[in-house]
Every structure is written in C-alpha cells, then in structure tokens.
mmCIF file of C-alpha atoms and ligand atoms in Angstrom:
data_model
loop_
_atom_site.group_PDB
_atom_site.id
_atom_site.type_symbol
_atom_site.label_atom_id
_atom_site.label_comp_id
_atom_site.label_asym_id
_atom_site.label_seq_id
_atom_site.Cartn_x
_atom_site.Cartn_y
_atom_site.Cartn_z
ATOM 1 C CA MET X 37 -9.432 -26.058 5.725
ATOM 2 C CA THR X 38 -9.048 -22.486 7.003
ATOM 3 C CA ILE X 39 -9.002 -19.785 4.356
ATOM 4 C CA ASP X 40 -7.780 -16.423 5.611
ATOM 5 C CA LEU X 41 -8.631 -13.585 3.241
ATOM 6 C CA ARG X 42 -8.581 -10.763 5.798
ATOM 7 C CA SER X 43 -5.429 -9.304 4.287
ATOM 8 C CA ASP X 44 -2.415 -10.130 2.147
ATOM 9 C CA THR X 45 -0.306 -9.486 5.260
ATOM 10 C CA VAL X 46 -1.257 -12.883 6.747
ATOM 11 C CA THR X 47 1.221 -14.797 4.575
ATOM 12 C CA LYS X 48 4.078 -16.713 6.183
ATOM 13 C CA PRO X 49 7.580 -16.892 4.706
ATOM 14 C CA SER X 50 7.947 -19.837 2.310
ATOM 15 C CA LYS X 51 10.664 -22.479 2.640
ATOM 16 C CA GLY X 52 12.645 -20.840 -0.150
ATOM 17 C CA MET X 53 12.403 -17.463 1.530
ATOM 18 C CA LEU X 54 13.452 -18.872 4.910
ATOM 19 C CA GLU X 55 16.444 -20.541 3.290
ATOM 20 C CA ALA X 56 17.464 -17.250 1.673
ATOM 21 C CA MET X 57 17.138 -15.552 5.063
ATOM 22 C CA LEU X 58 19.327 -18.166 6.767
ATOM 23 C CA LYS X 59 22.055 -17.680 4.203
ATOM 24 C CA ALA X 60 22.118 -13.887 4.484
ATOM 25 C CA ASP X 61 25.393 -12.128 5.079
ATOM 26 C CA VAL X 62 24.732 -9.586 7.864
ATOM 27 C CA GLY X 63 26.309 -6.693 9.759
ATOM 28 C CA ASP X 64 25.271 -3.773 11.922
ATOM 29 C CA ASP X 65 22.882 -1.764 9.782
ATOM 30 C CA VAL X 66 22.887 1.217 12.141
ATOM 31 C CA TYR X 67 26.535 1.563 11.086
ATOM 32 C CA LYS X 68 25.379 0.859 7.499
ATOM 33 C CA GLU X 69 27.502 -2.314 7.609
ATOM 34 C CA ASP X 70 24.883 -4.858 6.653
ATOM 35 C CA PRO X 71 25.757 -5.971 3.113
ATOM 36 C CA THR X 72 22.335 -7.513 2.450
ATOM 37 C CA VAL X 73 20.445 -4.402 3.536
ATOM 38 C CA ASN X 74 22.812 -2.271 1.453
ATOM 39 C CA ALA X 75 22.201 -4.539 -1.551
ATOM 40 C CA LEU X 76 18.439 -4.279 -1.140
ATOM 41 C CA GLU X 77 18.554 -0.489 -0.812
ATOM 42 C CA GLU X 78 20.721 -0.210 -3.895
ATOM 43 C CA ARG X 79 18.522 -2.539 -5.899
ATOM 44 C CA VAL X 80 15.300 -0.694 -5.087
ATOM 45 C CA ALA X 81 16.881 2.727 -5.663
ATOM 46 C CA ASP X 82 18.043 1.474 -9.090
ATOM 47 C CA MET X 83 14.624 0.057 -9.943
ATOM 48 C CA PHE X 84 13.053 3.460 -9.396
ATOM 49 C CA GLY X 85 15.962 5.415 -10.843
ATOM 50 C CA LYS X 86 16.534 7.173 -7.516
ATOM 51 C CA PRO X 87 19.915 7.984 -5.939
ATOM 52 C CA GLN X 88 19.012 6.708 -2.466
ATOM 53 C CA ALA X 89 16.907 4.215 -0.552
ATOM 54 C CA LEU X 90 16.548 3.254 3.098
ATOM 55 C CA PHE X 91 15.167 0.086 4.720
ATOM 56 C CA PHE X 92 12.344 0.510 7.262
ATOM 57 C CA PRO X 93 10.556 -1.966 9.514
ATOM 58 C CA SER X 94 7.117 -0.964 8.255
ATOM 59 C CA GLY X 95 5.315 0.907 5.522
ATOM 60 C CA SER X 96 3.809 3.208 8.106
ATOM 61 C CA MET X 97 7.236 4.232 9.357
ATOM 62 C CA ALA X 98 8.489 4.788 5.803
ATOM 63 C CA ASN X 99 5.469 6.986 5.008
ATOM 64 C CA GLN X 100 5.763 8.864 8.281
ATOM 65 C CA ALA X 101 9.454 9.482 7.687
ATOM 66 C CA ALA X 102 8.606 10.827 4.220
ATOM 67 C CA ILE X 103 6.023 13.220 5.678
ATOM 68 C CA LYS X 104 8.585 14.350 8.256
ATOM 69 C CA LEU X 105 11.186 14.965 5.542
ATOM 70 C CA HIS X 106 8.820 16.986 3.346
ATOM 71 C CA THR X 107 7.148 19.166 5.974
ATOM 72 C CA ARG X 108 7.526 21.396 8.992
ATOM 73 C CA PRO X 109 5.102 21.595 11.961
ATOM 74 C CA GLY X 110 1.970 23.613 11.203
ATOM 75 C CA GLU X 111 2.002 22.827 7.511
ATOM 76 C CA GLN X 112 -0.535 20.784 5.605
ATOM 77 C CA LEU X 113 -0.500 17.796 3.322
ATOM 78 C CA ILE X 114 -3.112 16.929 0.727
ATOM 79 C CA CYS X 115 -4.377 13.359 0.434
ATOM 80 C CA ASP X 116 -7.529 11.420 -0.309
ATOM 81 C CA LYS X 117 -10.095 10.859 2.461
ATOM 82 C CA TYR X 118 -9.343 7.118 2.176
ATOM 83 C CA ALA X 119 -5.559 7.569 2.446
ATOM 84 C CA HIS X 120 -3.608 5.128 4.592
ATOM 85 C CA VAL X 121 -1.406 7.993 5.831
ATOM 86 C CA PHE X 122 -4.536 9.652 7.233
ATOM 87 C CA ASN X 123 -6.665 6.687 8.336
ATOM 88 C CA TYR X 124 -4.371 3.863 9.337
ATOM 89 C CA GLU X 125 -1.140 5.272 10.697
ATOM 90 C CA GLY X 126 -2.435 6.182 14.133
ATOM 91 C CA GLY X 127 -2.621 9.899 13.466
ATOM 92 C CA GLY X 128 1.119 9.876 12.808
ATOM 93 C CA ALA X 129 1.056 12.886 10.491
ATOM 94 C CA SER X 130 -0.016 15.102 13.386
ATOM 95 C CA PHE X 131 1.862 13.168 16.096
ATOM 96 C CA ASN X 132 5.217 12.900 14.338
ATOM 97 C CA SER X 133 5.267 15.906 12.059
ATOM 98 C CA GLY X 134 2.686 18.308 13.498
ATOM 99 C CA VAL X 135 0.957 18.607 10.142
ATOM 100 C CA SER X 136 -2.719 18.491 9.252
ATOM 101 C CA CYS X 137 -4.285 16.707 6.301
ATOM 102 C CA LYS X 138 -6.557 18.370 3.751
ATOM 103 C CA LEU X 139 -8.751 15.522 2.591
ATOM 104 C CA ILE X 140 -9.906 15.234 -0.997
ATOM 105 C CA ASP X 141 -13.260 13.599 -1.626
ATOM 106 C CA GLY X 142 -11.939 11.331 -4.352
ATOM 107 C CA THR X 143 -13.130 8.183 -6.095
ATOM 108 C CA ARG X 144 -11.955 4.866 -4.647
ATOM 109 C CA GLY X 145 -9.017 6.654 -3.041
ATOM 110 C CA MET X 146 -7.979 8.514 -6.203
ATOM 111 C CA PHE X 147 -8.326 12.182 -7.132
ATOM 112 C CA THR X 148 -7.672 14.590 -9.982
ATOM 113 C CA ALA X 149 -5.195 17.387 -10.604
ATOM 114 C CA ASP X 150 -8.100 19.864 -10.466
ATOM 115 C CA GLN X 151 -9.051 18.637 -7.020
ATOM 116 C CA VAL X 152 -5.462 19.120 -5.883
ATOM 117 C CA LYS X 153 -5.443 22.673 -7.284
ATOM 118 C CA GLN X 154 -8.605 23.490 -5.356
ATOM 119 C CA SER X 155 -7.104 22.115 -2.129
ATOM 120 C CA ILE X 156 -4.016 24.327 -2.081
ATOM 121 C CA ASN X 157 -4.164 27.196 0.385
ATOM 122 C CA PRO X 158 -2.823 30.455 -1.094
ATOM 123 C CA PRO X 159 0.763 30.608 0.206
ATOM 124 C CA ASP X 160 0.542 34.277 1.251
ATOM 125 C CA PHE X 161 -2.768 33.781 3.124
ATOM 126 C CA TYR X 162 -1.194 33.288 6.547
ATOM 127 C CA HIS X 163 -4.505 32.425 8.246
ATOM 128 C CA SER X 164 -4.452 28.980 6.654
ATOM 129 C CA PRO X 165 -1.894 26.232 7.019
ATOM 130 C CA PHE X 166 0.850 26.309 4.441
ATOM 131 C CA THR X 167 0.276 23.570 1.874
ATOM 132 C CA ARG X 168 3.502 21.614 1.468
ATOM 133 C CA LEU X 169 2.930 18.089 0.228
ATOM 134 C CA VAL X 170 0.660 15.895 -1.887
ATOM 135 C CA ALA X 171 0.463 12.171 -1.092
ATOM 136 C CA VAL X 172 -0.840 9.630 -3.604
ATOM 137 C CA GLU X 173 -1.534 5.961 -2.808
ATOM 138 C CA ASN X 174 -1.230 3.289 -5.514
ATOM 139 C CA THR X 175 -2.934 0.861 -5.376
ATOM 140 C CA THR X 176 -5.425 2.288 -2.944
ATOM 141 C CA ASN X 177 -6.037 0.092 0.078
ATOM 142 C CA LYS X 178 -9.398 1.387 1.363
ATOM 143 C CA GLY X 179 -10.290 2.144 -2.262
ATOM 144 C CA GLY X 180 -10.282 -1.590 -3.019
ATOM 145 C CA GLY X 181 -6.932 -2.038 -4.754
ATOM 146 C CA ALA X 182 -7.738 0.545 -7.431
ATOM 147 C CA CYS X 183 -4.924 1.506 -9.823
ATOM 148 C CA TRP X 184 -4.293 5.097 -10.801
ATOM 149 C CA ASP X 185 -4.176 6.342 -14.364
ATOM 150 C CA ILE X 186 -0.542 7.430 -14.597
ATOM 151 C CA GLU X 187 -1.565 10.316 -16.883
ATOM 152 C CA GLU X 188 -3.547 11.842 -14.012
ATOM 153 C CA ILE X 189 -0.512 11.449 -11.749
ATOM 154 C CA LYS X 190 1.527 13.378 -14.342
ATOM 155 C CA ARG X 191 -1.040 16.196 -14.274
ATOM 156 C CA ILE X 192 -0.861 16.247 -10.462
ATOM 157 C CA LYS X 193 2.926 16.323 -10.663
ATOM 158 C CA ASN X 194 2.648 19.466 -12.804
ATOM 159 C CA VAL X 195 0.418 21.093 -10.199
ATOM 160 C CA CYS X 196 2.984 20.189 -7.526
ATOM 161 C CA THR X 197 5.857 21.619 -9.557
ATOM 162 C CA LEU X 198 3.983 24.848 -10.276
ATOM 163 C CA ASN X 199 3.056 25.287 -6.624
ATOM 164 C CA LYS X 200 6.350 24.045 -5.142
ATOM 165 C CA LEU X 201 4.683 21.128 -3.359
ATOM 166 C CA GLY X 202 6.423 17.902 -2.409
ATOM 167 C CA PHE X 203 5.091 14.739 -4.026
ATOM 168 C CA HIS X 204 5.069 11.425 -2.146
ATOM 169 C CA LEU X 205 3.851 8.026 -3.307
ATOM 170 C CA ASP X 206 2.572 5.568 -0.731
ATOM 171 C CA GLY X 207 3.439 2.570 -2.842
ATOM 172 C CA ALA X 208 2.881 -0.099 -0.211
ATOM 173 C CA ARG X 209 0.842 -1.886 -2.873
ATOM 174 C CA LEU X 210 2.593 -0.447 -5.912
ATOM 175 C CA TRP X 211 3.774 -3.920 -6.998
ATOM 176 C CA ASN X 212 0.154 -4.842 -7.625
ATOM 177 C CA ALA X 213 -0.375 -1.752 -9.772
ATOM 178 C CA LEU X 214 2.843 -2.361 -11.729
ATOM 179 C CA VAL X 215 1.842 -5.873 -12.778
ATOM 180 C CA ALA X 216 -1.834 -5.009 -13.319
ATOM 181 C CA LYS X 217 -1.049 -2.047 -15.580
ATOM 182 C CA ASN X 218 2.191 -3.411 -17.012
ATOM 183 C CA GLU X 219 4.108 -0.359 -15.814
ATOM 184 C CA LYS X 220 7.741 0.049 -14.767
ATOM 185 C CA PRO X 221 9.008 1.372 -11.412
ATOM 186 C CA LYS X 222 11.036 4.063 -13.216
ATOM 187 C CA GLN X 223 7.824 5.642 -14.519
ATOM 188 C CA TYR X 224 6.963 6.328 -10.868
ATOM 189 C CA GLY X 225 10.511 7.255 -9.931
ATOM 190 C CA ASP X 226 10.361 9.973 -12.585
ATOM 191 C CA LEU X 227 7.215 11.489 -11.066
ATOM 192 C CA PHE X 228 7.623 11.333 -7.297
ATOM 193 C CA GLU X 229 10.270 12.792 -5.002
ATOM 194 C CA THR X 230 9.787 10.035 -2.439
ATOM 195 C CA ILE X 231 8.269 6.563 -2.764
ATOM 196 C CA SER X 232 7.591 3.952 -0.092
ATOM 197 C CA VAL X 233 7.143 0.293 -0.989
ATOM 198 C CA CYS X 234 6.291 -2.740 1.183
ATOM 199 C CA PHE X 235 7.573 -6.304 1.045
ATOM 200 C CA SER X 236 5.158 -7.634 3.649
ATOM 201 C CA LYS X 237 1.922 -7.394 1.636
ATOM 202 C CA GLY X 238 1.564 -9.180 -1.687
ATOM 203 C CA LEU X 239 5.251 -10.043 -1.825
ATOM 204 C CA GLY X 240 5.032 -12.345 1.181
ATOM 205 C CA SER X 241 7.940 -11.148 3.349
ATOM 206 C CA PRO X 242 7.447 -11.149 7.112
ATOM 207 C CA ILE X 243 8.456 -7.496 7.481
ATOM 208 C CA GLY X 244 10.106 -4.665 5.631
ATOM 209 C CA SER X 245 9.660 -1.528 3.578
ATOM 210 C CA ILE X 246 11.855 0.811 1.620
ATOM 211 C CA LEU X 247 11.720 4.559 1.255
ATOM 212 C CA THR X 248 13.475 5.732 -1.872
ATOM 213 C CA GLY X 249 13.867 9.281 -3.092
ATOM 214 C CA ASP X 250 15.883 12.232 -4.216
ATOM 215 C CA GLU X 251 19.190 13.115 -2.606
ATOM 216 C CA ALA X 252 18.184 16.341 -0.889
ATOM 217 C CA LEU X 253 15.184 14.781 0.878
ATOM 218 C CA MET X 254 16.774 11.432 1.687
ATOM 219 C CA GLU X 255 19.751 13.105 3.307
ATOM 220 C CA GLY X 256 17.825 13.410 6.560
ATOM 221 C CA ALA X 257 16.069 10.039 6.287
ATOM 222 C CA ILE X 258 18.494 8.000 8.367
ATOM 223 C CA ARG X 259 18.274 10.516 11.216
ATOM 224 C CA VAL X 260 14.457 10.513 11.107
ATOM 225 C CA ARG X 261 14.448 6.704 11.078
ATOM 226 C CA LYS X 262 16.675 6.711 14.171
ATOM 227 C CA ILE X 263 14.384 9.197 15.929
ATOM 228 C CA PHE X 264 11.357 7.003 15.127
ATOM 229 C CA GLY X 265 13.168 4.029 16.674
ATOM 230 C CA GLY X 266 13.620 2.299 13.352
ATOM 231 C CA GLY X 267 17.396 1.877 13.388
ATOM 232 C CA MET X 268 17.963 -1.884 13.386
ATOM 233 C CA ARG X 269 21.080 -4.026 13.598
ATOM 234 C CA GLN X 270 21.610 -7.362 11.782
ATOM 235 C CA VAL X 271 18.518 -6.995 9.643
ATOM 236 C CA GLY X 272 20.128 -8.471 6.564
ATOM 237 C CA TYR X 273 18.034 -11.536 7.425
ATOM 238 C CA LEU X 274 14.939 -9.471 6.700
ATOM 239 C CA ALA X 275 16.414 -7.722 3.683
ATOM 240 C CA ALA X 276 17.202 -11.205 2.311
ATOM 241 C CA ALA X 277 13.488 -12.012 2.512
ATOM 242 C CA ALA X 278 12.716 -8.819 0.577
ATOM 243 C CA LEU X 279 15.324 -9.634 -2.087
ATOM 244 C CA TYR X 280 13.876 -13.115 -2.406
ATOM 245 C CA ALA X 281 10.397 -11.596 -2.723
ATOM 246 C CA LEU X 282 11.543 -9.289 -5.530
ATOM 247 C CA ASP X 283 13.015 -12.269 -7.391
ATOM 248 C CA HIS X 284 10.103 -14.666 -6.952
ATOM 249 C CA ASN X 285 6.906 -12.975 -5.918
ATOM 250 C CA VAL X 286 6.267 -9.935 -8.107
ATOM 251 C CA GLU X 287 5.098 -11.402 -11.434
ATOM 252 C CA ARG X 288 2.954 -13.975 -9.666
ATOM 253 C CA LEU X 289 0.754 -11.202 -8.242
ATOM 254 C CA LEU X 290 -1.214 -11.626 -11.472
ATOM 255 C CA GLU X 291 -2.429 -14.967 -10.095
ATOM 256 C CA ASP X 292 -3.828 -13.201 -7.026
ATOM 257 C CA HIS X 293 -5.532 -10.671 -9.314
ATOM 258 C CA GLN X 294 -7.029 -13.439 -11.442
ATOM 259 C CA LYS X 295 -8.436 -15.213 -8.385
ATOM 260 C CA ALA X 296 -9.828 -11.952 -7.030
ATOM 261 C CA ALA X 297 -11.577 -11.261 -10.344
ATOM 262 C CA GLU X 298 -13.126 -14.734 -10.254
ATOM 263 C CA LEU X 299 -14.334 -14.258 -6.686
ATOM 264 C CA ALA X 300 -15.784 -10.865 -7.612
ATOM 265 C CA ASP X 301 -17.693 -12.500 -10.490
ATOM 266 C CA VAL X 302 -19.265 -15.094 -8.207
ATOM 267 C CA LEU X 303 -20.131 -12.493 -5.563
ATOM 268 C CA GLN X 304 -21.737 -10.297 -8.211
ATOM 269 C CA GLN X 305 -24.253 -13.036 -8.974
ATOM 270 C CA LEU X 306 -25.437 -13.548 -5.395
ATOM 271 C CA PRO X 307 -28.848 -12.018 -4.680
ATOM 272 C CA PHE X 308 -27.901 -10.812 -1.178
ATOM 273 C CA ILE X 309 -24.924 -8.851 -2.434
ATOM 274 C CA LYS X 310 -25.843 -5.343 -3.506
ATOM 275 C CA THR X 311 -22.657 -4.247 -5.223
ATOM 276 C CA VAL X 312 -19.152 -5.454 -5.848
ATOM 277 C CA GLU X 313 -16.652 -2.681 -6.431
ATOM 278 C CA PRO X 314 -14.474 -2.913 -9.531
ATOM 279 C CA THR X 315 -11.784 -5.485 -8.755
ATOM 280 C CA GLU X 316 -8.572 -4.467 -10.515
ATOM 281 C CA THR X 317 -5.997 -6.163 -8.309
ATOM 282 C CA ASN X 318 -6.200 -8.448 -5.255
ATOM 283 C CA ILE X 319 -8.735 -6.603 -3.090
ATOM 284 C CA ILE X 320 -12.458 -7.262 -3.365
ATOM 285 C CA ILE X 321 -14.824 -4.889 -1.605
ATOM 286 C CA PHE X 322 -18.522 -5.685 -1.689
ATOM 287 C CA GLU X 323 -21.663 -4.455 -0.024
ATOM 288 C CA LEU X 324 -24.496 -6.596 1.324
ATOM 289 C CA VAL X 325 -28.151 -5.778 0.788
ATOM 290 C CA PRO X 326 -29.482 -3.852 3.813
ATOM 291 C CA GLU X 327 -31.611 -6.810 4.972
ATOM 292 C CA LEU X 328 -28.534 -8.935 5.578
ATOM 293 C CA SER X 329 -26.154 -7.953 8.370
ATOM 294 C CA GLU X 330 -22.376 -8.206 8.145
ATOM 295 C CA ILE X 331 -22.401 -10.227 11.359
ATOM 296 C CA GLU X 332 -24.746 -12.864 9.981
ATOM 297 C CA PHE X 333 -22.798 -13.068 6.727
ATOM 298 C CA CYS X 334 -19.384 -13.300 8.405
ATOM 299 C CA ASP X 335 -20.676 -15.851 10.942
ATOM 300 C CA LYS X 336 -21.728 -18.198 8.190
ATOM 301 C CA LEU X 337 -18.413 -17.867 6.390
ATOM 302 C CA ASP X 338 -16.558 -18.271 9.672
ATOM 303 C CA LYS X 339 -18.322 -21.585 10.332
ATOM 304 C CA ALA X 340 -17.076 -22.713 6.925
ATOM 305 C CA GLY X 341 -13.501 -21.734 7.955
ATOM 306 C CA ILE X 342 -13.377 -18.562 5.900
ATOM 307 C CA LYS X 343 -12.101 -15.358 7.438
ATOM 308 C CA ILE X 344 -12.786 -11.982 5.856
ATOM 309 C CA ILE X 345 -13.059 -8.492 7.330
ATOM 310 C CA SER X 346 -15.782 -5.954 7.734
ATOM 311 C CA MET X 347 -15.209 -2.383 6.561
ATOM 312 C CA GLY X 348 -18.311 -0.887 8.196
ATOM 313 C CA SER X 349 -21.442 0.407 6.363
ATOM 314 C CA ASN X 350 -22.366 -3.217 5.439
ATOM 315 C CA LYS X 351 -19.213 -3.455 3.329
ATOM 316 C CA LEU X 352 -16.838 -6.392 3.476
ATOM 317 C CA ARG X 353 -13.376 -7.075 2.136
ATOM 318 C CA MET X 354 -11.517 -10.101 0.836
ATOM 319 C CA VAL X 355 -7.864 -10.009 -0.171
ATOM 320 C CA THR X 356 -6.188 -12.748 -2.195
ATOM 321 C CA HIS X 357 -2.516 -13.543 -1.579
ATOM 322 C CA LEU X 358 0.473 -15.855 -1.911
ATOM 323 C CA ASP X 359 -0.806 -18.370 0.651
ATOM 324 C CA TYR X 360 -4.286 -18.557 -0.890
ATOM 325 C CA THR X 361 -3.787 -21.702 -2.950
ATOM 326 C CA ASP X 362 -5.566 -22.996 -6.068
ATOM 327 C CA GLU X 363 -7.132 -25.644 -3.855
ATOM 328 C CA MET X 364 -8.479 -23.039 -1.415
ATOM 329 C CA HIS X 365 -9.732 -20.999 -4.345
ATOM 330 C CA ALA X 366 -11.669 -23.923 -5.855
ATOM 331 C CA HIS X 367 -13.127 -24.689 -2.426
ATOM 332 C CA LEU X 368 -14.158 -21.083 -1.748
ATOM 333 C CA MET X 369 -15.676 -20.618 -5.209
ATOM 334 C CA LYS X 370 -17.879 -23.647 -4.507
ATOM 335 C CA ILE X 371 -18.875 -22.408 -1.044
ATOM 336 C CA LEU X 372 -19.759 -18.927 -2.297
ATOM 337 C CA GLY X 373 -21.758 -20.342 -5.180
ATOM 338 C CA SER X 374 -23.947 -22.353 -2.815
ATOM 339 C CA LEU X 375 -24.340 -19.702 -0.110
ATOM 340 C CA TYR X 376 -27.893 -18.790 0.890
ATOM 341 C CA PHE X 377 -29.634 -16.663 3.527
HETATM 342 C C1 LIG Z 655 -0.215 -1.692 4.410
HETATM 343 C C2 LIG Z 655 -0.106 -0.349 3.904
HETATM 344 C C3 LIG Z 655 0.806 0.572 4.453
HETATM 345 C C4 LIG Z 655 1.804 0.269 5.553
HETATM 346 O O1 LIG Z 655 1.446 -0.669 6.444
HETATM 347 P P1 LIG Z 655 2.413 -1.292 7.533
HETATM 348 O O2 LIG Z 655 1.552 -2.314 8.151
HETATM 349 O O3 LIG Z 655 2.832 -0.215 8.431
HETATM 350 O O4 LIG Z 655 3.603 -1.885 6.811
HETATM 351 C C5 LIG Z 655 0.841 1.841 3.937
HETATM 352 N N1 LIG Z 655 0.040 2.190 2.922
HETATM 353 C C6 LIG Z 655 -0.825 1.338 2.355
HETATM 354 C C7 LIG Z 655 -1.657 1.792 1.213
HETATM 355 C C8 LIG Z 655 -0.927 0.025 2.811
HETATM 356 O O5 LIG Z 655 -1.775 -0.811 2.214
#
C-alpha cells in the first residue's frame, strides 16, 4: 500500500466526478459561451454574495490576477512572511505586477490589524513604495492549515478601509476553514474585495480556481486572465468537476481534519518528535529532535510506502485528503505508533 500525504493536490478525480465531467455541456469559454463554466462562476459568486466570478486554471493565476487588478507597478502589498503569494508563486507579484511585498512577521501565517497598521508606508512619503493592498491567506498553507479568527480579519478590514487599501483573500484552502469554524462564504464575501478559491486541493478536482469580487475590480479580470494565458475554450468539463466537488466534497473535509488530528496525537507521543504544531484542519507540521535527520526519518517512512514532504529546518509536513482512506489511516496509525530510531 502506498500512502501519499505530500499534499491534498495528489487526489485523482473519482468515478462520480469523471461521470459528471463527461456529461458536461460545453462551449467556447473565451467567448463566455460555456454554460457549465458560466454556471460555476454564478454559483460561486452567489455563495460569496459577490456580483462577479471568473474561472482560472490555477490558484496562483487567480491570486496573481487579483494582485494585478488591485495594484500598479512600483506599489507594495502587505502579506505574511509565509504567504503563498510571496513564497510559492514564482515571484509573480514582482514579475506580473511590478509590486514588492512588505512581509509581516506573523504567527503561523496570520497577523494582526496592528501589524498591518505598522506596515503601511505614509502615502505622502514618496521615498517609499505606495502601499496599496493587503493579502490574507485562510487557511494558511505554510502556517500548517491554521484558521484565522474572523474578528481579527474584520479589524484588518477597518484598517484597509481607513487607509484606502485593497483587501484580497487567498482562499485556496478556505473550504477547510469554513467547515472547521462553521462559517459561511458570505461572511468572507462581506469583508474582502476579491477572493480566490481552489477546487484542486481538498475538494479533489483535477484543476480549477475561481476569482470572485466586486464589480469595479472584476471588470478588468477577463483581460488580465487573457494576458496571463489563462483564456481557455471548452473547459466546462473542468467546471463540471468543480461543481461536483462543491456538491459532494465540502462537508466531508471534516473527515480529513479528524484524521489529521488523530495523526497529530500519535506524532505528539513519539520521543523523536520535538513539536507538533496545532492541527486545526488537514495539514500537520511537526519538527524532529535535532539528533534525528529529516532524511533518515523520511527514508524509513518511504520504505514503508509512506510519502510526506520536508519543509526544511527539520520540519516535516503531512496532509490528509480525499484519497487517504480509512484503511490507509488505520495502517499509518499503526506504523507511526511502532516507529523507532
Ligand atoms: C495551493 C495554494 C494556492 C494555489 O496553488 P495552485 O497550485 O496554483 O492552484 C494558493 N494559495 C494557497 C494558500 C495554496 O495552498
């Protein structure tokens, strides 16, 4: 048995999802004539209480389009030092939009309204880049699937309003936060001007993201998507997978969270594991004692058919997902419990 816990992106479309894809009614989406894509965009816009939404091939492209829509070259965006938009999008903020990032030294990828206030350059001080945008990530990826306190997001929103800053949510993993905290998409729609969500993480689609937002900003979104090379044709097949995922795979994320919590508990008890970070959703980040190397640890797991990833600094990550079955979970719990070095 191979158990792949490197990421929740390793899932393959289920039979039900593939059947839904096969049945999709399609058209040329560059002409906005794909009924399934249009249905998905409308559904997600409605969920968040936003007037518009646009389908993208990836979360990175949706985030990068949002940054492009909010900013002009030379300006600056504020995000956490762990932010996906800064760390894992190939330097896109500078490449695509010519903006720099002011990094906040937050906690598990999250920060406070006070920290945002302190990161804003005075708008009339022309020596510094003009601060234009704040980007929040929920759940945080590098932060170990941590969920924000929505009250803090409201305080940050106030800072943004007062200082005329744009407010973007990288919600690639927002579905996990929504089920973990029992929140509703509209609560986020009310706070952010733009929101990106992914269907290819916990929701188990092969591809696909949506950027939803306010009219004025989204007006230019289709042009930016075209410029980025993200205009696609009969992609209703992919939108059908996303619609299927929304119908079948959101509530069940709680199962992934439950399994992750159980794994974290077992890891916590192992003498060669120094710390396990709080496990709120489906990501488990843990650190080995200094005497044990990541390579030795991963080698042993690898021989047992278990794949996980290294985060550097003797930290490792496991992510539970749709294709991590009860049977795999029972097997892995047993293996971890009897691991020795
Ligand atoms: C995965 C992820 C993205 C986007 O990733 P893609 O692989 O480009 O779809 C963006 N933000 C966060 C927090 C993510 O976890």
